[in-house]
Amino acid sequence: MQDKLEQVADTIFEEANSILDYTFTFSEEISISFKGLLSVAIAIIITAFVLKLVRRFITRKIPENDKVKFVSVFSYIRWVIFIAIFLIAMDASGVNVTALFAASAVLLIGVGLALQTLFQDIISGIFILVDQSVHVGDIIELEGKVGRVLDIRLRTTRAVTIDNKVLVIPNHLYLTNILFNWTENGTETRESVNIGVAYGSDVALVKQLLLDSAKNHKKVLIAPVPKVLFTDFADSSLNFKLIFTLNDSFETRFVQSDLRFEIDKKFREHNIKIPFPQRDVHFFQNKL
């Protein structure tokens, strides 16, 4: 009985060895055994586990804002480490890495051309984090679209718009377009409302009514104080600009709408007219 058990165990051991020693041959110079594939997989899993522990250890005492930045940078470093460990594990498993690169040179060139934009996005993402031009929580404007940055990823930046829609922005657009960071100097932003009144209006009264409209709005900051600029003598109107400051740029269009309602109400109460363009048309009859 003991001999049979030993014989079965030996058979299982031999079969397991034969499976592990089975070699996948791709060419005369490139081949890898099943044991080598397992070694590569185990190396990748261990690397992922160690990197996760390292990230937790480093970020445990970092402030929340800096933690988000570090995680973004760490994601780039992690991929570089994975690639390095993969190549080292392949080489240790007996794979001729040099031959592998040589055999796949044409394929790599094609993939490189196809993934050119992807590489641009990744490099641009690194520049964003190093340059510190954009941070999580910033309100940015790019190609006419405005959003609050949610996170900066390996290839893209996600931002949520005023309408609660998520913008997925390829990172290379930061390098090829003009970027407006509304909150680079803080959360306060200066906004404005343009208004035209009829010629003959009391401009001092117009100024006072505009200032009162701004000061009475609860979301308009008291300091810096709102201001009124007399901007132009236009063809059909005297043009003014009401300038005010908000603490949240996402509220701009709603505050502007409230102010326009209030300005229209005050102008009606004080009989101040908002003109519209007028043209005089003259007809001449030719006498034969």
Short mmCIF file of C-alpha atoms in Angstrom, two decimals:
data_model
loop_
_atom_site.label_atom_id
_atom_site.label_comp_id
_atom_site.label_asym_id
_atom_site.label_seq_id
_atom_site.Cartn_x
_atom_site.Cartn_y
_atom_site.Cartn_z
CA MET A 1 0.00 0.00 0.00
CA GLN A 2 2.81 2.34 0.93
CA ASP A 3 4.59 1.59 -2.35
CA LYS A 4 1.45 2.40 -4.35
CA LEU A 5 1.02 5.74 -2.58
CA GLU A 6 4.66 6.61 -3.26
CA GLN A 7 4.22 5.61 -6.88
CA VAL A 8 1.11 7.82 -7.22
CA ALA A 9 2.92 10.71 -5.55
CA ASP A 10 5.88 10.30 -7.89
CA THR A 11 3.56 10.23 -10.88
CA ILE A 12 1.79 13.42 -9.76
CA PHE A 13 5.15 15.08 -9.13
CA GLU A 14 6.42 14.11 -12.57
CA GLU A 15 3.25 15.34 -14.26
CA ALA A 16 3.46 18.63 -12.38
CA ASN A 17 7.08 19.04 -13.42
CA SER A 18 6.24 18.24 -17.01
CA ILE A 19 3.52 20.91 -16.98
CA LEU A 20 5.81 23.47 -15.37
CA ASP A 21 8.59 22.63 -17.79
CA TYR A 22 6.32 22.91 -20.82
CA THR A 23 7.83 25.55 -23.05
CA PHE A 24 5.98 28.02 -25.24
CA THR A 25 8.17 28.58 -28.30
CA PHE A 26 7.56 31.69 -30.39
CA SER A 27 10.76 31.51 -32.45
CA GLU A 28 14.22 29.99 -32.33
CA GLU A 29 15.41 32.73 -29.99
CA ILE A 30 12.26 33.47 -28.00
CA SER A 31 10.68 30.87 -25.72
CA ILE A 32 9.40 30.69 -22.16
CA SER A 33 8.31 27.85 -19.92
CA PHE A 34 5.08 27.66 -17.98
CA LYS A 35 7.18 27.92 -14.83
CA GLY A 36 8.66 31.16 -16.19
CA LEU A 37 5.20 32.60 -16.83
CA LEU A 38 4.18 31.78 -13.26
CA SER A 39 7.34 33.47 -11.98
CA VAL A 40 6.56 36.62 -13.96
CA ALA A 41 2.97 36.65 -12.69
CA ILE A 42 4.08 36.15 -9.09
CA ALA A 43 6.67 38.93 -9.44
CA ILE A 44 4.01 41.33 -10.72
CA ILE A 45 1.57 40.41 -7.91
CA ILE A 46 4.25 40.83 -5.23
CA THR A 47 5.30 44.17 -6.74
CA ALA A 48 1.69 45.40 -6.72
CA PHE A 49 1.29 44.37 -3.08
CA VAL A 50 4.56 46.05 -2.02
CA LEU A 51 3.74 49.26 -3.91
CA LYS A 52 0.33 49.37 -2.22
CA LEU A 53 1.97 49.06 1.21
CA VAL A 54 4.52 51.76 0.31
CA ARG A 55 1.77 54.15 -0.82
CA ARG A 56 -0.22 53.60 2.39
CA PHE A 57 2.89 54.09 4.53
CA ILE A 58 3.91 57.33 2.83
CA THR A 59 0.44 58.89 2.61
CA ARG A 60 -0.72 58.12 6.14
CA LYS A 61 0.57 61.44 7.55
CA ILE A 62 0.35 63.60 4.41
CA PRO A 63 -2.35 66.34 4.34
CA GLU A 64 -5.38 65.52 2.21
CA ASN A 65 -4.55 67.99 -0.61
CA ASP A 66 -0.94 66.80 -0.86
CA LYS A 67 -2.10 63.20 -0.64
CA VAL A 68 -4.14 63.58 -3.84
CA LYS A 69 -1.12 65.01 -5.65
CA PHE A 70 1.17 62.23 -4.40
CA VAL A 71 -1.25 59.49 -5.46
CA SER A 72 -1.39 60.99 -8.95
CA VAL A 73 2.41 61.11 -9.24
CA PHE A 74 2.72 57.66 -7.69
CA SER A 75 0.46 56.19 -10.38
CA TYR A 76 3.00 57.20 -13.04
CA ILE A 77 5.92 55.77 -11.04
CA ARG A 78 4.01 52.54 -10.46
CA TRP A 79 3.65 51.83 -14.18
CA VAL A 80 7.35 52.43 -14.76
CA ILE A 81 8.18 50.00 -11.93
CA PHE A 82 5.77 47.39 -13.32
CA ILE A 83 7.43 47.55 -16.74
CA ALA A 84 10.90 47.26 -15.20
CA ILE A 85 9.91 44.28 -13.00
CA PHE A 86 8.21 42.58 -15.95
CA LEU A 87 11.35 42.84 -18.10
CA ILE A 88 13.61 41.69 -15.24
CA ALA A 89 11.34 38.73 -14.49
CA MET A 90 11.20 37.76 -18.17
CA ASP A 91 14.98 37.90 -18.40
CA ALA A 92 15.37 35.85 -15.20
CA SER A 93 12.96 33.26 -16.63
CA GLY A 94 15.28 32.67 -19.56
CA VAL A 95 13.60 34.87 -22.14
CA ASN A 96 15.99 36.66 -24.46
CA VAL A 97 14.66 40.18 -23.93
CA THR A 98 16.96 41.64 -26.57
CA ALA A 99 15.66 39.18 -29.14
CA LEU A 100 12.11 39.92 -28.03
CA PHE A 101 12.60 43.63 -28.70
CA ALA A 102 14.27 42.91 -32.03
CA ALA A 103 11.49 40.56 -33.13
CA SER A 104 8.80 43.05 -32.21
CA ALA A 105 10.58 46.17 -33.49
CA VAL A 106 8.18 46.73 -36.39
CA LEU A 107 5.18 46.06 -34.17
CA LEU A 108 6.51 48.43 -31.52
CA ILE A 109 6.97 51.18 -34.10
CA GLY A 110 3.38 50.75 -35.26
CA VAL A 111 2.07 50.68 -31.71
CA GLY A 112 4.21 53.71 -30.85
CA LEU A 113 2.70 55.72 -33.70
CA ALA A 114 -0.79 54.61 -32.77
CA LEU A 115 -0.23 55.47 -29.12
CA GLN A 116 1.50 58.78 -29.76
CA THR A 117 -1.39 60.77 -28.34
CA LEU A 118 -1.51 58.46 -25.31
CA PHE A 119 2.16 59.15 -24.56
CA GLN A 120 1.53 62.88 -25.00
CA ASP A 121 -1.28 62.67 -22.46
CA ILE A 122 0.91 60.82 -19.95
CA ILE A 123 3.84 63.23 -20.31
CA SER A 124 1.47 66.19 -20.10
CA GLY A 125 -0.02 64.74 -16.92
CA ILE A 126 3.45 64.64 -15.38
CA PHE A 127 4.06 68.26 -16.41
CA ILE A 128 0.75 69.29 -14.83
CA LEU A 129 1.70 67.75 -11.50
CA VAL A 130 5.28 69.06 -11.54
CA ASP A 131 4.34 72.54 -12.75
CA GLN A 132 1.49 72.78 -10.21
CA SER A 133 -0.59 74.81 -12.67
CA VAL A 134 -3.72 72.78 -11.95
CA HIS A 135 -4.81 71.22 -8.67
CA VAL A 136 -7.75 69.10 -7.59
CA GLY A 137 -10.58 71.48 -6.70
CA ASP A 138 -9.51 74.23 -9.11
CA ILE A 139 -12.06 75.73 -11.47
CA ILE A 140 -10.63 75.76 -14.99
CA GLU A 141 -11.74 76.93 -18.41
CA LEU A 142 -10.47 75.09 -21.48
CA GLU A 143 -11.77 75.49 -25.03
CA GLY A 144 -14.78 77.39 -23.70
CA LYS A 145 -15.73 74.67 -21.20
CA VAL A 146 -15.66 75.36 -17.46
CA GLY A 147 -15.37 72.72 -14.75
CA ARG A 148 -14.10 71.99 -11.25
CA VAL A 149 -11.22 69.49 -11.29
CA LEU A 150 -12.13 66.20 -9.59
CA ASP A 151 -8.90 64.28 -10.15
CA ILE A 152 -5.82 64.17 -12.38
CA ARG A 153 -5.26 60.69 -13.76
CA LEU A 154 -2.57 58.97 -15.81
CA ARG A 155 -4.02 60.04 -19.17
CA THR A 156 -6.94 62.35 -18.44
CA THR A 157 -8.21 64.96 -16.04
CA ARG A 158 -11.83 64.73 -14.86
CA ALA A 159 -13.81 67.86 -14.08
CA VAL A 160 -17.46 68.47 -13.26
CA THR A 161 -19.28 71.34 -14.97
CA ILE A 162 -21.81 73.78 -13.56
CA ASP A 163 -24.53 71.52 -15.00
CA ASN A 164 -23.10 68.54 -13.04
CA LYS A 165 -21.75 66.92 -16.20
CA VAL A 166 -18.34 65.28 -16.08
CA LEU A 167 -15.68 66.50 -18.50
CA VAL A 168 -12.98 63.98 -19.41
CA ILE A 169 -10.08 66.12 -20.65
CA PRO A 170 -7.06 64.52 -22.40
CA ASN A 171 -4.01 65.92 -20.63
CA HIS A 172 -2.23 66.95 -23.84
CA LEU A 173 -4.84 69.70 -24.36
CA TYR A 174 -3.22 71.61 -21.48
CA LEU A 175 -0.05 72.02 -23.55
CA THR A 176 -1.73 72.86 -26.86
CA ASN A 177 -4.44 75.27 -25.64
CA ILE A 178 -4.70 78.32 -23.44
CA LEU A 179 -5.88 77.29 -19.98
CA PHE A 180 -7.72 79.67 -17.64
CA ASN A 181 -7.44 78.73 -13.98
CA TRP A 182 -10.18 80.71 -12.27
CA THR A 183 -9.00 79.83 -8.77
CA GLU A 184 -5.20 80.05 -9.17
CA ASN A 185 -5.18 83.17 -6.97
CA GLY A 186 -7.85 81.89 -4.59
CA THR A 187 -11.54 81.05 -4.70
CA GLU A 188 -12.66 84.67 -5.12
CA THR A 189 -13.31 85.81 -8.70
CA ARG A 190 -14.37 89.13 -10.17
CA GLU A 191 -17.51 89.01 -12.31
CA SER A 192 -19.60 91.63 -14.09
CA VAL A 193 -22.96 92.54 -15.61
CA ASN A 194 -23.25 94.91 -18.58
CA ILE A 195 -26.19 97.27 -18.91
CA GLY A 196 -27.18 100.09 -21.25
CA VAL A 197 -29.55 102.98 -20.46
CA ALA A 198 -31.17 105.58 -22.67
CA TYR A 199 -29.53 108.92 -23.37
CA GLY A 200 -30.78 111.56 -20.95
CA SER A 201 -30.86 109.19 -17.97
CA ASP A 202 -29.52 110.34 -14.60
CA VAL A 203 -26.14 108.55 -14.65
CA ALA A 204 -25.54 109.17 -10.93
CA LEU A 205 -28.86 107.47 -10.14
CA VAL A 206 -28.02 104.61 -12.51
CA LYS A 207 -24.73 104.09 -10.68
CA GLN A 208 -26.44 104.07 -7.27
CA LEU A 209 -29.13 101.62 -8.37
CA LEU A 210 -26.54 99.24 -9.79
CA LEU A 211 -24.51 99.36 -6.58
CA ASP A 212 -27.63 98.80 -4.46
CA SER A 213 -28.55 95.76 -6.55
CA ALA A 214 -25.13 94.23 -5.98
CA LYS A 215 -24.91 95.07 -2.27
CA ASN A 216 -28.32 93.56 -1.57
CA HIS A 217 -27.38 90.16 -3.05
CA LYS A 218 -26.29 87.75 -0.32
CA LYS A 219 -23.69 85.98 -2.49
CA VAL A 220 -21.88 89.16 -3.57
CA LEU A 221 -18.93 89.84 -1.28
CA ILE A 222 -18.85 93.11 0.67
CA ALA A 223 -15.08 93.41 0.21
CA PRO A 224 -13.82 94.25 -2.29
CA VAL A 225 -16.76 96.58 -2.73
CA PRO A 226 -18.77 96.41 -5.98
CA LYS A 227 -17.96 99.09 -8.54
CA VAL A 228 -19.66 100.65 -11.54
CA LEU A 229 -17.79 101.69 -14.68
CA PHE A 230 -19.22 104.06 -17.27
CA THR A 231 -17.82 102.19 -20.27
CA ASP A 232 -19.04 103.96 -23.40
CA PHE A 233 -21.26 106.45 -25.22
CA ALA A 234 -22.75 103.94 -27.65
CA ASP A 235 -24.96 104.55 -30.66
CA SER A 236 -28.22 103.98 -28.80
CA SER A 237 -27.27 103.83 -25.13
CA LEU A 238 -25.02 104.87 -22.28
CA ASN A 239 -23.18 101.70 -21.33
CA PHE A 240 -22.25 100.69 -17.78
CA LYS A 241 -20.54 97.70 -16.23
CA LEU A 242 -21.36 96.49 -12.72
CA ILE A 243 -18.32 94.72 -11.23
CA PHE A 244 -18.64 92.49 -8.17
CA THR A 245 -16.78 89.64 -6.45
CA LEU A 246 -17.97 86.10 -5.70
CA ASN A 247 -16.54 83.37 -3.53
CA ASP A 248 -17.73 80.57 -5.82
CA SER A 249 -17.33 80.91 -9.58
CA PHE A 250 -19.85 78.15 -10.16
CA GLU A 251 -22.57 80.52 -8.96
CA THR A 252 -21.69 83.24 -11.50
CA ARG A 253 -24.47 82.83 -14.03
CA PHE A 254 -27.13 82.47 -11.33
CA VAL A 255 -25.96 85.62 -9.52
CA GLN A 256 -25.78 87.50 -12.81
CA SER A 257 -29.35 86.47 -13.58
CA ASP A 258 -30.54 87.59 -10.12
CA LEU A 259 -28.85 90.95 -10.57
CA ARG A 260 -30.42 91.50 -13.99
CA PHE A 261 -33.87 90.81 -12.52
CA GLU A 262 -33.17 93.25 -9.68
CA ILE A 263 -31.72 95.93 -11.98
CA ASP A 264 -34.72 95.73 -14.31
CA LYS A 265 -37.05 96.09 -11.31
CA LYS A 266 -35.22 99.13 -9.94
CA PHE A 267 -35.00 100.79 -13.33
CA ARG A 268 -38.77 100.43 -13.81
CA GLU A 269 -39.41 101.90 -10.37
CA HIS A 270 -37.25 104.95 -11.20
CA ASN A 271 -38.40 105.28 -14.81
CA ILE A 272 -34.98 104.57 -16.29
CA LYS A 273 -35.27 103.18 -19.79
CA ILE A 274 -33.21 100.37 -21.28
CA PRO A 275 -33.05 101.30 -24.98
CA PHE A 276 -32.99 99.14 -28.06
CA PRO A 277 -31.32 99.98 -31.37
CA GLN A 278 -33.41 102.25 -33.57
CA ARG A 279 -32.97 103.21 -37.20
CA ASP A 280 -34.67 105.91 -39.25
CA VAL A 281 -35.53 104.80 -42.77
CA HIS A 282 -36.19 107.48 -45.39
CA PHE A 283 -37.86 106.79 -48.73
CA PHE A 284 -37.22 109.05 -51.67
CA GLN A 285 -39.44 109.09 -54.72
CA ASN A 286 -37.73 109.88 -57.99
CA LYS A 287 -39.66 112.34 -60.14
CA LEU A 288 -39.68 111.45 -63.80
#
